XYZ file of C-alpha atoms in Angstrom:
327
model
C 192.473 -32.090 77.734
C 192.202 -34.755 80.400
C 193.533 -33.788 83.794
C 195.315 -36.541 85.700
C 194.605 -34.940 89.076
C 191.134 -36.492 89.285
C 192.430 -40.036 88.923
C 194.678 -42.313 90.895
C 198.304 -41.513 89.980
C 200.374 -43.984 87.997
C 203.813 -44.107 89.583
C 207.065 -44.938 87.846
C 209.698 -46.864 89.804
C 211.929 -43.862 90.423
C 208.990 -41.808 91.761
C 208.339 -44.074 94.773
C 210.435 -42.055 97.291
C 208.489 -38.964 96.277
C 205.161 -40.782 96.574
C 206.050 -41.934 100.084
C 206.858 -38.365 101.145
C 203.628 -37.001 99.632
C 201.644 -39.762 101.350
C 203.243 -38.771 104.659
C 202.262 -35.121 104.101
C 198.670 -36.179 103.439
C 198.560 -38.317 106.595
C 199.940 -35.490 108.763
C 197.441 -33.023 107.318
C 194.511 -35.391 107.971
C 195.644 -36.106 111.549
C 196.087 -32.392 112.211
C 192.564 -31.655 110.981
C 191.076 -34.465 113.088
C 192.825 -33.270 116.234
C 192.558 -29.557 115.437
C 196.303 -29.048 115.683
C 198.170 -26.390 113.704
C 201.104 -28.034 111.905
C 201.139 -25.691 108.908
C 204.834 -24.897 109.436
C 205.850 -28.555 109.410
C 203.662 -29.278 106.372
C 205.165 -26.309 104.526
C 208.668 -27.663 105.171
C 207.694 -31.129 103.957
C 206.063 -29.685 100.834
C 209.220 -27.717 100.086
C 211.221 -30.918 100.531
C 208.813 -32.754 98.196
C 209.239 -30.086 95.527
C 213.012 -30.214 95.916
C 212.976 -34.017 95.689
C 210.803 -33.904 92.556
C 213.229 -31.459 90.944
C 216.197 -33.648 91.888
C 214.578 -36.798 90.522
C 213.466 -35.347 87.198
C 216.655 -33.381 86.575
C 218.806 -36.491 86.889
C 216.867 -39.110 84.928
C 218.779 -41.710 82.948
C 217.913 -42.162 79.239
C 215.875 -45.279 80.018
C 213.980 -43.443 82.767
C 213.203 -40.637 80.318
C 211.796 -43.263 77.980
C 209.539 -44.402 80.830
C 208.264 -40.838 81.163
C 207.801 -40.588 77.383
C 205.704 -43.777 77.495
C 203.656 -42.739 80.532
C 200.011 -43.785 80.008
C 198.795 -40.301 80.950
C 201.281 -38.327 78.881
C 199.390 -35.853 76.658
C 198.732 -37.245 73.192
C 198.603 -35.639 69.758
C 194.851 -35.020 70.042
C 195.315 -33.521 73.519
C 197.787 -30.967 72.160
C 195.726 -30.221 69.058
C 192.625 -29.524 71.126
C 194.567 -27.427 73.632
C 196.487 -25.164 71.239
C 194.057 -24.727 68.331
C 191.195 -22.230 68.128
C 189.191 -24.686 66.036
C 189.906 -28.100 64.575
C 188.354 -30.294 61.900
C 189.680 -33.833 61.537
C 190.026 -35.231 58.015
C 189.941 -38.937 57.258
C 191.107 -41.419 54.681
C 194.026 -42.046 52.342
C 191.773 -41.996 49.237
C 192.773 -45.611 48.698
C 190.029 -47.176 50.749
C 191.616 -47.023 54.209
C 191.634 -44.721 57.239
C 194.316 -45.588 59.774
C 193.246 -44.540 63.312
C 196.910 -44.545 64.431
C 197.397 -41.298 62.465
C 195.142 -38.299 63.022
C 195.177 -35.093 61.048
C 193.098 -32.164 59.968
C 192.854 -28.437 59.425
C 192.912 -26.041 62.342
C 193.525 -22.451 63.344
C 196.195 -21.419 65.809
C 195.897 -17.780 66.882
C 193.576 -17.324 63.892
C 196.039 -18.717 61.331
C 195.001 -21.747 59.248
C 197.374 -24.682 59.681
C 197.448 -28.429 59.154
C 198.034 -30.517 62.281
C 198.747 -34.231 62.190
C 200.474 -36.890 64.233
C 200.471 -40.393 65.618
C 197.798 -41.076 68.209
C 198.165 -43.606 71.024
C 195.136 -44.808 72.973
C 193.977 -43.479 76.319
C 193.229 -46.972 77.687
C 193.717 -50.601 76.635
C 190.660 -50.709 74.369
C 191.560 -47.416 72.704
C 195.185 -48.512 72.333
C 194.099 -51.622 70.472
C 191.914 -49.494 68.185
C 194.789 -47.059 67.615
C 197.303 -49.925 67.301
C 199.385 -48.291 70.063
C 200.230 -45.412 67.722
C 201.936 -47.707 65.196
C 200.849 -46.557 61.761
C 200.186 -48.767 58.756
C 200.978 -47.709 55.161
C 197.512 -46.161 54.872
C 198.361 -43.898 57.817
C 201.429 -42.498 56.082
C 199.511 -42.135 52.823
C 196.757 -40.268 54.666
C 199.386 -38.010 56.230
C 200.926 -37.269 52.825
C 197.515 -36.548 51.297
C 196.818 -34.015 54.042
C 200.254 -32.418 53.704
C 199.773 -32.009 49.955
C 196.415 -30.370 50.726
C 198.160 -27.953 53.104
C 200.826 -27.147 50.527
C 198.159 -26.445 47.901
C 196.369 -23.973 50.161
C 199.516 -22.433 51.701
C 198.915 -23.715 55.241
C 201.927 -24.434 57.505
C 202.268 -28.062 58.556
C 202.619 -29.015 62.242
C 203.399 -32.669 62.959
C 203.405 -34.372 66.368
C 205.543 -37.488 66.709
C 204.553 -40.121 69.259
C 205.075 -43.725 68.167
C 207.220 -46.739 69.091
C 207.611 -47.271 65.338
C 205.685 -48.115 62.206
C 203.494 -51.207 62.427
C 205.803 -54.208 61.728
C 203.101 -56.736 60.833
C 202.968 -58.862 57.698
C 199.900 -57.008 56.432
C 201.796 -53.701 56.592
C 204.692 -55.145 54.615
C 202.310 -56.539 52.019
C 200.753 -53.085 51.591
C 204.138 -51.374 51.155
C 205.161 -49.988 54.529
C 208.727 -49.158 53.472
C 207.600 -47.516 50.238
C 204.975 -45.414 52.017
C 207.520 -44.037 54.500
C 210.177 -43.481 51.819
C 207.642 -41.636 49.657
C 206.812 -39.302 52.549
C 210.492 -38.643 53.205
C 211.037 -37.624 49.579
C 207.876 -35.600 49.171
C 208.189 -33.611 52.394
C 211.427 -32.113 51.072
C 209.606 -30.536 48.108
C 206.749 -28.887 50.026
C 206.793 -25.082 49.944
C 205.058 -24.348 53.239
C 206.797 -24.185 56.644
C 206.970 -27.550 58.433
C 207.516 -27.819 62.196
C 207.873 -31.298 63.715
C 207.627 -31.909 67.452
C 208.462 -35.098 69.332
C 205.802 -35.055 72.053
C 206.435 -38.562 73.415
C 208.248 -41.504 71.902
C 209.832 -41.045 68.478
C 210.679 -44.466 67.146
C 212.589 -45.335 63.963
C 211.188 -44.832 60.443
C 207.705 -44.685 61.903
C 208.603 -41.299 63.354
C 210.536 -40.123 60.314
C 207.514 -40.727 58.080
C 206.104 -37.420 59.360
C 209.394 -36.023 60.671
C 211.009 -34.132 57.783
C 210.684 -30.457 58.583
C 212.309 -27.053 58.788
C 212.435 -27.225 62.590
C 212.551 -30.195 64.947
C 211.304 -29.484 68.478
C 211.299 -31.998 71.304
C 209.870 -32.071 74.791
C 212.434 -32.399 77.558
C 211.511 -35.957 78.548
C 210.685 -37.227 75.066
C 212.961 -39.661 73.231
C 213.892 -40.047 69.568
C 215.673 -43.210 68.498
C 216.485 -45.485 65.573
C 215.368 -48.492 67.644
C 214.010 -49.019 71.132
C 216.674 -49.759 73.763
C 215.054 -53.153 74.366
C 215.286 -54.066 70.672
C 218.842 -52.746 70.409
C 219.975 -54.788 73.433
C 218.307 -57.908 72.058
C 220.045 -57.450 68.695
C 223.511 -56.567 69.975
C 223.781 -58.689 73.095
C 220.862 -61.131 72.764
C 219.739 -59.770 76.129
C 216.883 -57.249 76.442
C 217.822 -56.779 80.108
C 220.757 -54.640 78.936
C 218.336 -51.988 77.664
C 219.788 -49.399 80.058
C 223.232 -49.787 78.478
C 221.710 -49.581 75.013
C 219.774 -46.437 75.909
C 222.989 -44.721 77.004
C 224.751 -45.661 73.761
C 221.875 -44.744 71.443
C 221.818 -41.056 72.522
C 218.023 -40.913 72.591
C 217.379 -37.920 74.857
C 216.613 -34.349 73.861
C 219.896 -33.133 75.361
C 221.889 -35.725 73.401
C 220.189 -34.841 70.129
C 220.658 -31.119 70.729
C 224.382 -31.710 71.257
C 224.527 -33.736 68.028
C 222.920 -30.890 66.088
C 219.832 -32.903 65.136
C 217.396 -31.070 67.391
C 216.600 -27.361 67.049
C 214.905 -26.690 70.386
C 214.163 -28.447 73.675
C 210.770 -27.651 75.197
C 210.773 -27.542 78.988
C 208.224 -29.734 80.738
C 206.456 -29.105 84.044
C 208.312 -30.640 86.999
C 207.168 -34.245 87.032
C 206.669 -34.503 83.267
C 204.083 -33.209 80.812
C 201.416 -35.478 82.314
C 201.692 -33.646 85.654
C 200.401 -30.401 84.075
C 199.210 -30.970 80.476
C 197.896 -27.430 80.021
C 201.256 -25.908 80.932
C 202.980 -28.271 78.494
C 200.503 -27.288 75.769
C 201.128 -23.587 76.402
C 204.891 -24.161 76.065
C 204.334 -25.996 72.787
C 202.049 -23.307 71.361
C 204.496 -20.511 72.189
C 207.373 -22.411 70.538
C 205.337 -23.180 67.408
C 204.224 -19.560 66.944
C 207.756 -18.272 67.507
C 209.295 -20.697 65.018
C 206.557 -20.024 62.462
C 207.318 -16.308 62.690
C 210.993 -17.046 61.928
C 210.176 -19.351 59.004
C 207.784 -16.788 57.522
C 210.796 -14.525 56.901
C 212.188 -17.012 54.362
C 211.108 -17.628 50.790
C 209.775 -21.024 49.739
C 213.033 -21.786 47.947
C 215.121 -20.801 50.964
C 213.066 -23.055 53.236
C 213.370 -26.024 50.883
C 217.128 -25.576 50.581
C 217.654 -25.183 54.336
C 215.442 -28.232 54.978
C 217.522 -30.272 52.556
C 220.829 -29.117 54.030
C 219.567 -29.742 57.568
C 219.067 -33.427 56.871
C 222.171 -33.778 54.697
C 224.279 -32.647 57.656
C 222.851 -35.253 60.058
C 225.273 -38.097 60.656
C 228.282 -36.340 59.158
C 231.493 -37.490 60.796
C 235.239 -36.981 60.420
C 237.963 -39.609 60.744
C 241.056 -38.784 62.730
C 244.356 -40.588 62.904
C 245.802 -41.576 66.263
């Protein structure tokens, strides 16, 4: 897994006060070394203040700021997590219809010696890679590849682990011509009938039907600063108010954060991130994810196939239920 410490940091707007303080600490340390002055006490105090400031900033992020973290260019991707948590991994390609969508990756792996299927959307690591991966926006062939691999896992009794990280399914004309809506709807239906345990994790940005196409599972996990939404705040603001600048208001109303979704009963578990986001310590984030997956798999193993299918069905039937009250 790539470590961001060996590269120049990419700062988000709300991180600038913290960056200024850390820059000051670096300057003081360099001056002290040049002049052979002991300022370890002062540096320790400033470092404690920097840690406190980082905790304050990341514990009070707005929904739109959390979306910025979820979209961070150095946030660990599906392949990063697969490589970090699996003992071995073999990627499988193709939808058996003549296409292989690079926006969706999947294959067989072992996690603590147990065979599993891992798949998810894959964003690029740089501009060139993002163009190749279509920014993690899958085409119909991507969803058909995912379903082919999930059917393979079901046939050989391997649990399915999906990693959601996409702004949405590819909205281009070519995707519509090839049956984008049908491909996603087919996955939604078929995932309900699979016998094996299915654990879905939102590792970054979970957008619309593009996320749901691999998002029907027994358990839905979500990293602390990830988002899951029916539409991006920018798109929602443009539709409702004809003004994308009101994205912050839209983000508040959409209830896109892990805490919001946990309160609504949609999310099963929030995975804590390192202070500063998953990109600040990818290996720690991967360890948190692996522990949660193994724990949830152990729980799901206690159920029969029929019990899992019924609970999966009821889980999604209960989403969006509301009651009307008279005033």
